């Protein structure tokens, strides 16, 4: 069963588009089916998302010191976090961490890094504004789960004490300092959409739900997705995740109910369409499923990973030339996705094109988004180069 989920910078988990937030009140209670799942292994705690650890307090005191007048606190925080000789953060999409976990690991996806930065900024009395950046979704996969990742950054306002310590929250966009973790086009920043802290917490919970599902922790995934929908009932991607969880748990009726709700709110969302069609097919509601598939094909004739899957089939048949062609077509659409480069390297290796195999394996390593994937590709690249050296020595 192939299911589609959405992440914020799984880079992975869910960011709904502005046009999707149209339901005045979501019927969350009717869409929850707690009786189907075991209790969570640990309480789903939202209070820890932005909580500072003692190490974070100590770091701020050491790097920033007292927030005295005349100091550009925002720039000091930015430098403390992102100068190469300071905290030395890494981008890592393996798991969505809360603020303290991100600080301890010195790594995180864009949502984790934004949460950590916001937590530190607020300790310094800096107003924070979260933003969703309108760039193309980045796709990734874990087994039969496919993830669409959106991008979040944040802006820092001037410290309240620099204006009026009793002033309520106010972000001066003209003087705000934008903090980002991956390069984005300037035009995309100009069209950024403001996100509330409530939505950020829902995104965090939804990311965790998708990640838990990907490693087979279905019960814990349910409770995290459920909490995401409770925290922000208008965050539609939480219902998509719930629907996928119901699918994988063997509850097609609950999956249909939840995915139908998400689809009704955003009828042109291809992810909701695909998951609902799959659920209907599993229940042998083939006529309605066919109608949805037709609509899906109109909206998205070649869905993400379409050519990649064609290449995988060709690899199984030993047709390495066709496989190479399919992987190249997928890379034309997503030039930086590490797994496409890896499989193109494998196809070229099978065809005896060692130089091309070496090049794409190196690109797979460079574009990897987790430490584990980087190390895996690095090991394969070392073995490939050792083999090339043996051939040259003969």
CSV table of C-alpha atoms in Angstrom, one decimal:
chain,number,residue,atom,x,y,z
A,1,UNK,CA,0.0,0.0,0.0
A,2,UNK,CA,1.5,3.3,-1.1
A,3,UNK,CA,0.4,6.3,1.1
A,4,UNK,CA,1.1,9.9,0.8
A,5,UNK,CA,1.9,12.1,3.8
A,6,UNK,CA,3.0,15.7,4.2
A,7,UNK,CA,5.8,17.1,6.4
A,8,UNK,CA,7.4,20.4,7.3
A,9,UNK,CA,11.0,20.1,6.2
A,10,UNK,CA,11.3,16.4,6.6
A,11,UNK,CA,13.6,17.8,4.3
A,12,UNK,CA,10.3,16.6,6.5
A,13,UNK,CA,6.0,17.6,7.6
A,14,UNK,CA,2.7,19.2,7.0
A,15,UNK,CA,2.0,22.7,5.9
A,16,UNK,CA,-1.5,23.4,4.6
A,17,UNK,CA,-1.8,26.0,1.9
A,18,UNK,CA,-3.8,29.2,2.7
A,19,UNK,CA,-6.6,28.1,0.4
A,20,UNK,CA,-7.0,24.9,2.5
A,21,UNK,CA,-7.8,26.6,5.8
A,22,UNK,CA,-11.4,27.2,5.0
A,23,UNK,CA,-13.3,25.1,7.6
A,24,UNK,CA,-14.8,27.3,10.4
A,25,UNK,CA,-14.9,24.4,12.8
A,26,UNK,CA,-13.6,21.0,12.1
A,27,UNK,CA,-15.5,18.0,13.5
A,28,UNK,CA,-12.5,16.6,15.3
A,29,UNK,CA,-14.3,14.5,17.8
A,30,UNK,CA,-16.2,12.5,15.1
A,31,UNK,CA,-12.9,11.8,13.3
A,32,UNK,CA,-11.1,10.4,16.4
A,33,UNK,CA,-11.4,6.7,17.1
A,34,UNK,CA,-9.4,6.3,20.3
A,35,UNK,CA,-10.9,2.8,21.0
A,36,UNK,CA,-8.9,1.4,18.1
A,37,UNK,CA,-5.5,2.2,19.5
A,38,UNK,CA,-3.4,1.3,22.5
A,39,UNK,CA,-2.6,4.2,24.9
A,40,UNK,CA,0.4,6.2,24.0
A,41,UNK,CA,3.8,5.0,25.3
A,42,UNK,CA,4.3,8.5,26.7
A,43,UNK,CA,2.0,11.5,27.1
A,44,UNK,CA,1.9,13.8,24.0
A,45,UNK,CA,3.4,16.9,25.6
A,46,UNK,CA,3.1,20.2,23.8
A,47,UNK,CA,4.6,22.2,26.7
A,48,UNK,CA,8.1,20.9,25.8
A,49,UNK,CA,8.1,22.1,22.2
A,50,UNK,CA,9.6,25.5,23.0
A,51,UNK,CA,11.0,24.8,26.5
A,52,UNK,CA,14.6,25.8,27.1
A,53,UNK,CA,17.1,23.4,28.7
A,54,UNK,CA,19.7,24.5,31.2
A,55,UNK,CA,22.3,24.2,28.5
A,56,UNK,CA,20.4,26.7,26.3
A,57,UNK,CA,20.1,29.2,29.2
A,58,UNK,CA,23.9,28.8,29.8
A,59,UNK,CA,24.6,29.3,26.1
A,60,UNK,CA,22.6,32.5,25.9
A,61,UNK,CA,24.3,33.9,29.0
A,62,UNK,CA,27.7,33.1,27.6
A,63,UNK,CA,27.2,34.3,24.1
A,64,UNK,CA,24.7,37.1,24.5
A,65,UNK,CA,25.0,38.2,28.2
A,66,UNK,CA,22.7,40.8,29.6
A,67,UNK,CA,20.3,42.4,27.1
A,68,UNK,CA,21.5,45.9,27.7
A,69,UNK,CA,20.4,49.0,25.7
A,70,UNK,CA,22.3,49.7,22.5
A,71,UNK,CA,23.1,46.0,21.8
A,72,UNK,CA,21.8,44.5,18.6
A,73,UNK,CA,20.5,41.4,20.3
A,74,UNK,CA,19.0,39.9,17.2
A,75,UNK,CA,22.3,40.1,15.3
A,76,UNK,CA,24.2,38.7,18.3
A,77,UNK,CA,21.7,35.7,18.5
A,78,UNK,CA,22.0,35.1,14.7
A,79,UNK,CA,25.8,35.1,14.9
A,80,UNK,CA,25.9,32.9,18.0
A,81,UNK,CA,23.7,30.3,16.2
A,82,UNK,CA,25.0,30.3,12.7
A,83,UNK,CA,28.7,31.4,12.6
A,84,UNK,CA,30.9,28.5,11.7
A,85,UNK,CA,33.0,28.9,14.8
A,86,UNK,CA,30.0,29.0,17.1
A,87,UNK,CA,27.1,26.5,17.5
A,88,UNK,CA,27.8,24.8,14.1
A,89,UNK,CA,24.2,23.6,13.4
A,90,UNK,CA,23.6,20.9,10.8
A,91,UNK,CA,20.6,20.3,8.7
A,92,UNK,CA,19.2,16.9,9.4
A,93,UNK,CA,15.8,15.7,8.3
A,94,UNK,CA,15.8,12.4,10.1
A,95,UNK,CA,13.5,13.4,13.0
A,96,UNK,CA,11.6,16.5,14.1
A,97,UNK,CA,13.0,17.6,17.4
A,98,UNK,CA,11.8,20.1,20.0
A,99,UNK,CA,13.9,23.1,20.9
A,100,UNK,CA,16.0,21.4,23.6
A,101,UNK,CA,16.6,18.3,21.5
A,102,UNK,CA,17.6,20.3,18.5
A,103,UNK,CA,20.1,22.3,20.6
A,104,UNK,CA,21.6,19.2,22.2
A,105,UNK,CA,21.9,17.4,18.8
A,106,UNK,CA,23.1,20.6,17.1
A,107,UNK,CA,21.0,19.5,14.1
A,108,UNK,CA,17.4,19.5,12.9
A,109,UNK,CA,15.1,20.0,10.0
A,110,UNK,CA,13.9,23.5,9.2
A,111,UNK,CA,10.9,23.3,11.6
A,112,UNK,CA,13.1,22.1,14.4
A,113,UNK,CA,15.7,24.8,13.8
A,114,UNK,CA,13.0,27.4,13.6
A,115,UNK,CA,11.5,26.2,16.9
A,116,UNK,CA,14.8,26.2,18.6
A,117,UNK,CA,15.7,29.7,17.4
A,118,UNK,CA,12.2,31.0,18.4
A,119,UNK,CA,12.7,29.6,21.9
A,120,UNK,CA,16.1,31.3,22.3
A,121,UNK,CA,14.8,34.6,20.8
A,122,UNK,CA,11.8,34.7,23.2
A,123,UNK,CA,14.2,34.2,26.2
A,124,UNK,CA,15.9,37.4,24.9
A,125,UNK,CA,12.5,39.2,24.7
A,126,UNK,CA,12.6,39.2,20.9
A,127,UNK,CA,9.3,39.0,19.1
A,128,UNK,CA,9.1,36.1,16.6
A,129,UNK,CA,7.0,35.5,13.5
A,130,UNK,CA,6.9,32.1,11.8
A,131,UNK,CA,6.4,32.0,8.1
A,132,UNK,CA,5.6,29.3,5.4
A,133,UNK,CA,7.7,29.9,2.3
A,134,UNK,CA,5.9,29.1,-0.9
A,135,UNK,CA,8.4,26.9,-2.7
A,136,UNK,CA,7.8,23.6,-4.5
A,137,UNK,CA,7.2,20.7,-2.2
A,138,UNK,CA,10.2,18.4,-1.6
A,139,UNK,CA,9.4,14.7,-1.8
A,140,UNK,CA,11.0,11.8,0.0
A,141,UNK,CA,10.0,8.3,1.0
A,142,UNK,CA,10.4,5.7,3.6
A,143,UNK,CA,9.3,2.3,2.4
A,144,UNK,CA,5.8,2.6,1.1
A,145,UNK,CA,5.3,6.0,2.7
A,146,UNK,CA,5.9,9.1,0.6
A,147,UNK,CA,6.4,12.5,2.2
A,148,UNK,CA,5.9,16.0,0.9
A,149,UNK,CA,7.9,18.6,2.8
A,150,UNK,CA,7.2,22.3,2.9
A,151,UNK,CA,9.5,25.0,4.2
A,152,UNK,CA,9.2,27.2,7.3
A,153,UNK,CA,11.4,30.1,8.5
A,154,UNK,CA,11.0,32.9,11.0
A,155,UNK,CA,11.6,36.6,11.4
A,156,UNK,CA,13.0,38.3,14.5
A,157,UNK,CA,11.7,41.7,15.7
A,158,UNK,CA,13.5,44.2,17.8
A,159,UNK,CA,13.6,43.4,21.5
A,160,UNK,CA,10.6,44.9,23.4
A,161,UNK,CA,12.9,46.6,25.9
A,162,UNK,CA,14.3,48.6,23.1
A,163,UNK,CA,10.9,50.2,22.5
A,164,UNK,CA,8.6,49.7,25.5
A,165,UNK,CA,8.9,46.8,27.9
A,166,UNK,CA,5.1,46.9,28.4
A,167,UNK,CA,4.2,46.9,24.8
A,168,UNK,CA,2.2,44.0,23.5
A,169,UNK,CA,3.5,41.7,20.8
A,170,UNK,CA,4.1,43.6,17.6
A,171,UNK,CA,6.3,42.6,14.6
A,172,UNK,CA,7.7,45.5,12.5
A,173,UNK,CA,8.2,43.7,9.2
A,174,UNK,CA,10.2,46.6,7.8
A,175,UNK,CA,13.0,46.0,10.3
A,176,UNK,CA,12.6,42.3,11.0
A,177,UNK,CA,15.6,40.0,10.6
A,178,UNK,CA,14.7,36.8,8.7
A,179,UNK,CA,16.4,33.7,9.8
A,180,UNK,CA,16.5,30.9,7.3
A,181,UNK,CA,18.3,27.5,7.1
A,182,UNK,CA,18.2,26.6,3.4
A,183,UNK,CA,18.5,28.9,0.4
A,184,UNK,CA,15.2,30.1,-1.0
A,185,UNK,CA,14.5,32.5,-3.9
A,186,UNK,CA,13.9,36.1,-2.8
A,187,UNK,CA,10.5,36.1,-4.5
A,188,UNK,CA,9.4,33.2,-2.4
A,189,UNK,CA,10.2,35.2,0.7
A,190,UNK,CA,8.1,38.1,-0.6
A,191,UNK,CA,5.0,35.8,-0.7
A,192,UNK,CA,5.6,34.1,2.7
A,193,UNK,CA,2.5,33.4,4.7
A,194,UNK,CA,2.5,34.1,8.4
A,195,UNK,CA,1.9,31.1,10.7
A,196,UNK,CA,0.6,31.1,14.2
A,197,UNK,CA,2.5,29.4,17.1
A,198,UNK,CA,-0.6,27.1,17.3
A,199,UNK,CA,-0.1,25.9,13.7
A,200,UNK,CA,3.7,25.5,14.3
A,201,UNK,CA,2.9,23.2,17.3
A,202,UNK,CA,0.4,21.3,15.1
A,203,UNK,CA,3.0,20.9,12.4
A,204,UNK,CA,5.5,19.6,15.0
A,205,UNK,CA,3.0,17.0,16.2
A,206,UNK,CA,2.1,16.0,12.7
A,207,UNK,CA,5.7,15.6,11.7
A,208,UNK,CA,6.3,13.4,14.7
A,209,UNK,CA,3.2,11.3,13.8
A,210,UNK,CA,4.4,10.7,10.3
A,211,UNK,CA,7.9,9.8,11.5
A,212,UNK,CA,6.5,7.4,14.1
A,213,UNK,CA,4.3,5.8,11.4
A,214,UNK,CA,7.3,5.3,9.2
A,215,UNK,CA,9.1,3.2,11.9
A,216,UNK,CA,6.0,1.2,12.6
A,217,UNK,CA,4.9,2.9,15.9
A,218,UNK,CA,1.3,3.2,14.7
A,219,UNK,CA,-0.4,3.7,18.1
A,220,UNK,CA,1.9,6.5,19.1
A,221,UNK,CA,1.6,8.0,15.6
A,222,UNK,CA,-2.2,8.1,16.1
A,223,UNK,CA,-2.0,10.0,19.4
A,224,UNK,CA,0.4,12.5,17.9
A,225,UNK,CA,-1.7,13.2,14.8
A,226,UNK,CA,-4.8,13.4,17.0
A,227,UNK,CA,-3.2,16.0,19.2
A,228,UNK,CA,-2.1,18.0,16.1
A,229,UNK,CA,-5.8,18.1,14.9
A,230,UNK,CA,-6.9,19.1,18.4
A,231,UNK,CA,-4.3,21.9,18.7
A,232,UNK,CA,-5.2,23.4,15.3
A,233,UNK,CA,-8.5,22.0,14.0
A,234,UNK,CA,-8.0,23.9,10.7
A,235,UNK,CA,-4.7,22.3,9.9
A,236,UNK,CA,-5.9,19.9,7.3
A,237,UNK,CA,-2.7,17.9,6.9
A,238,UNK,CA,-3.3,16.4,10.4
A,239,UNK,CA,-6.5,14.8,9.0
A,240,UNK,CA,-4.6,13.4,6.1
A,241,UNK,CA,-2.0,11.9,8.5
A,242,UNK,CA,-4.8,10.4,10.6
A,243,UNK,CA,-6.4,8.9,7.5
A,244,UNK,CA,-3.1,7.3,6.5
A,245,UNK,CA,-2.7,6.0,10.0
A,246,UNK,CA,-6.1,4.4,9.9
A,247,UNK,CA,-5.2,2.9,6.5
A,248,UNK,CA,-2.1,1.2,7.9
A,249,UNK,CA,-3.9,0.1,11.1
A,250,UNK,CA,-6.5,-1.7,9.1
A,251,UNK,CA,-9.5,0.7,9.7
A,252,UNK,CA,-10.7,1.6,6.2
A,253,UNK,CA,-14.0,3.1,7.3
A,254,UNK,CA,-12.3,5.5,9.7
A,255,UNK,CA,-9.7,6.3,7.0
A,256,UNK,CA,-12.4,7.1,4.5
A,257,UNK,CA,-14.3,9.3,6.9
A,258,UNK,CA,-11.2,11.3,7.8
A,259,UNK,CA,-9.7,11.6,4.3
A,260,UNK,CA,-13.1,12.5,2.9
A,261,UNK,CA,-13.3,15.4,5.3
A,262,UNK,CA,-9.9,16.6,4.2
A,263,UNK,CA,-10.7,16.2,0.6
A,264,UNK,CA,-14.0,18.1,1.0
A,265,UNK,CA,-12.2,21.1,2.4
A,266,UNK,CA,-9.5,21.0,-0.3
A,267,UNK,CA,-10.9,19.1,-3.3
A,268,UNK,CA,-7.8,19.8,-5.5
A,269,UNK,CA,-5.2,18.6,-3.1
A,270,UNK,CA,-3.6,15.7,-4.9
A,271,UNK,CA,-2.3,14.1,-1.7
A,272,UNK,CA,-5.8,13.9,-0.2
A,273,UNK,CA,-7.2,12.7,-3.5
A,274,UNK,CA,-4.7,9.9,-3.9
A,275,UNK,CA,-5.1,8.6,-0.3
A,276,UNK,CA,-8.9,8.8,-0.5
A,277,UNK,CA,-8.9,6.9,-3.8
A,278,UNK,CA,-6.7,4.2,-2.4
A,279,UNK,CA,-8.9,3.8,0.7
A,280,UNK,CA,-12.0,3.5,-1.5
A,281,UNK,CA,-10.3,0.9,-3.7
A,282,UNK,CA,-9.5,-1.1,-0.6
A,283,UNK,CA,-13.2,-1.1,0.2
A,284,UNK,CA,-14.1,-2.1,-3.4
A,285,UNK,CA,-15.8,1.2,-4.0
A,286,UNK,CA,-14.3,1.2,-7.4
A,287,UNK,CA,-16.6,3.5,-9.3
A,288,UNK,CA,-16.0,6.5,-7.0
A,289,UNK,CA,-12.3,5.6,-6.8
A,290,UNK,CA,-12.1,5.6,-10.6
A,291,UNK,CA,-13.7,9.1,-10.7
A,292,UNK,CA,-11.1,10.4,-8.2
A,293,UNK,CA,-8.3,8.7,-10.1
A,294,UNK,CA,-9.5,10.5,-13.3
A,295,UNK,CA,-9.5,13.8,-11.5
A,296,UNK,CA,-6.1,13.1,-10.0
A,297,UNK,CA,-4.7,12.3,-13.5
A,298,UNK,CA,-6.0,15.7,-14.7
A,299,UNK,CA,-4.4,17.6,-11.8
A,300,UNK,CA,-1.1,15.6,-11.8
A,301,UNK,CA,-0.5,13.3,-14.8
A,302,UNK,CA,3.0,12.3,-13.5
A,303,UNK,CA,2.9,12.2,-9.7
A,304,UNK,CA,6.1,12.4,-7.6
A,305,UNK,CA,8.3,9.3,-8.0
A,306,UNK,CA,6.4,8.2,-11.1
A,307,UNK,CA,9.6,7.9,-13.3
A,308,UNK,CA,11.5,6.6,-10.3
A,309,UNK,CA,9.1,3.7,-9.9
A,310,UNK,CA,9.4,3.0,-13.6
A,311,UNK,CA,13.2,2.9,-13.2
A,312,UNK,CA,12.9,0.6,-10.2
A,313,UNK,CA,10.8,-1.8,-12.3
A,314,UNK,CA,13.4,-1.7,-15.1
A,315,UNK,CA,16.2,-2.4,-12.6
A,316,UNK,CA,14.3,-5.6,-11.5
A,317,UNK,CA,14.1,-6.7,-15.1
A,318,UNK,CA,17.8,-6.0,-15.7
A,319,UNK,CA,16.9,-3.3,-18.3
A,320,UNK,CA,19.6,-0.9,-17.0
A,321,UNK,CA,19.4,1.5,-20.0
A,322,UNK,CA,15.7,2.1,-19.5
A,323,UNK,CA,16.3,2.4,-15.7
A,324,UNK,CA,19.0,5.0,-16.3
A,325,UNK,CA,16.6,7.0,-18.6
A,326,UNK,CA,13.8,6.9,-16.1
A,327,UNK,CA,16.0,8.0,-13.2
A,328,UNK,CA,17.3,10.8,-15.4
A,329,UNK,CA,13.8,12.0,-16.1
A,330,UNK,CA,13.0,12.1,-12.4
A,331,UNK,CA,16.2,14.1,-11.8
A,332,UNK,CA,15.0,16.6,-14.4
A,333,UNK,CA,12.1,17.3,-12.1
A,334,UNK,CA,14.0,17.1,-8.7
A,335,UNK,CA,17.7,17.7,-9.4
A,336,UNK,CA,18.8,17.5,-5.8
A,337,UNK,CA,17.1,14.4,-4.4
A,338,UNK,CA,19.8,12.0,-3.1
A,339,UNK,CA,18.0,8.7,-3.8
A,340,UNK,CA,17.5,9.5,-7.5
A,341,UNK,CA,21.3,10.1,-7.8
A,342,UNK,CA,22.0,6.9,-5.9
A,343,UNK,CA,19.9,4.8,-8.2
A,344,UNK,CA,21.3,6.5,-11.3
A,345,UNK,CA,24.7,5.7,-10.0
A,346,UNK,CA,23.7,2.0,-9.6
A,347,UNK,CA,22.3,1.9,-13.2
A,348,UNK,CA,25.4,3.5,-14.6
A,349,UNK,CA,27.6,1.0,-12.7
A,350,UNK,CA,25.6,-1.9,-14.2
A,351,UNK,CA,26.1,-0.4,-17.6
A,352,UNK,CA,29.9,-0.1,-17.0
A,353,UNK,CA,29.8,3.7,-16.9
A,354,UNK,CA,32.0,4.0,-13.8
A,355,UNK,CA,32.8,7.7,-14.2
A,356,UNK,CA,29.0,8.6,-14.3
A,357,UNK,CA,28.4,6.2,-11.4
A,358,UNK,CA,31.1,7.9,-9.3
A,359,UNK,CA,29.7,11.3,-10.1
A,360,UNK,CA,26.1,10.5,-9.1
A,361,UNK,CA,27.2,8.6,-6.0
A,362,UNK,CA,29.1,11.7,-4.9
A,363,UNK,CA,26.0,13.8,-5.6
A,364,UNK,CA,23.8,11.4,-3.6
A,365,UNK,CA,26.2,11.9,-0.7
A,366,UNK,CA,26.3,15.7,-1.1
A,367,UNK,CA,22.5,16.0,-1.3
A,368,UNK,CA,21.7,13.6,1.6
A,369,UNK,CA,19.5,15.1,4.3
A,370,UNK,CA,20.4,12.8,7.2
A,371,UNK,CA,23.7,11.8,8.7
A,372,UNK,CA,22.9,8.1,8.2
A,373,UNK,CA,22.3,8.6,4.5
A,374,UNK,CA,25.4,10.6,4.1
A,375,UNK,CA,27.5,7.9,5.8
A,376,UNK,CA,25.9,5.2,3.7
A,377,UNK,CA,26.6,6.9,0.4
A,378,UNK,CA,30.1,7.8,1.5
A,379,UNK,CA,30.9,4.2,2.2
A,380,UNK,CA,29.5,3.1,-1.2
A,381,UNK,CA,31.5,5.9,-2.9
A,382,UNK,CA,34.7,4.7,-1.2
A,383,UNK,CA,34.1,1.1,-2.4
A,384,UNK,CA,33.3,2.3,-5.9
A,385,UNK,CA,36.5,4.4,-6.1
A,386,UNK,CA,38.5,1.5,-4.7
A,387,UNK,CA,37.1,-0.7,-7.5
A,388,UNK,CA,38.0,1.9,-10.1
A,389,UNK,CA,41.5,2.1,-8.8
A,390,UNK,CA,41.8,-1.7,-9.1
A,391,UNK,CA,40.8,-1.5,-12.7
A,392,UNK,CA,43.3,1.2,-13.5
A,393,UNK,CA,46.0,-0.8,-11.8
A,394,UNK,CA,45.5,-3.8,-14.1
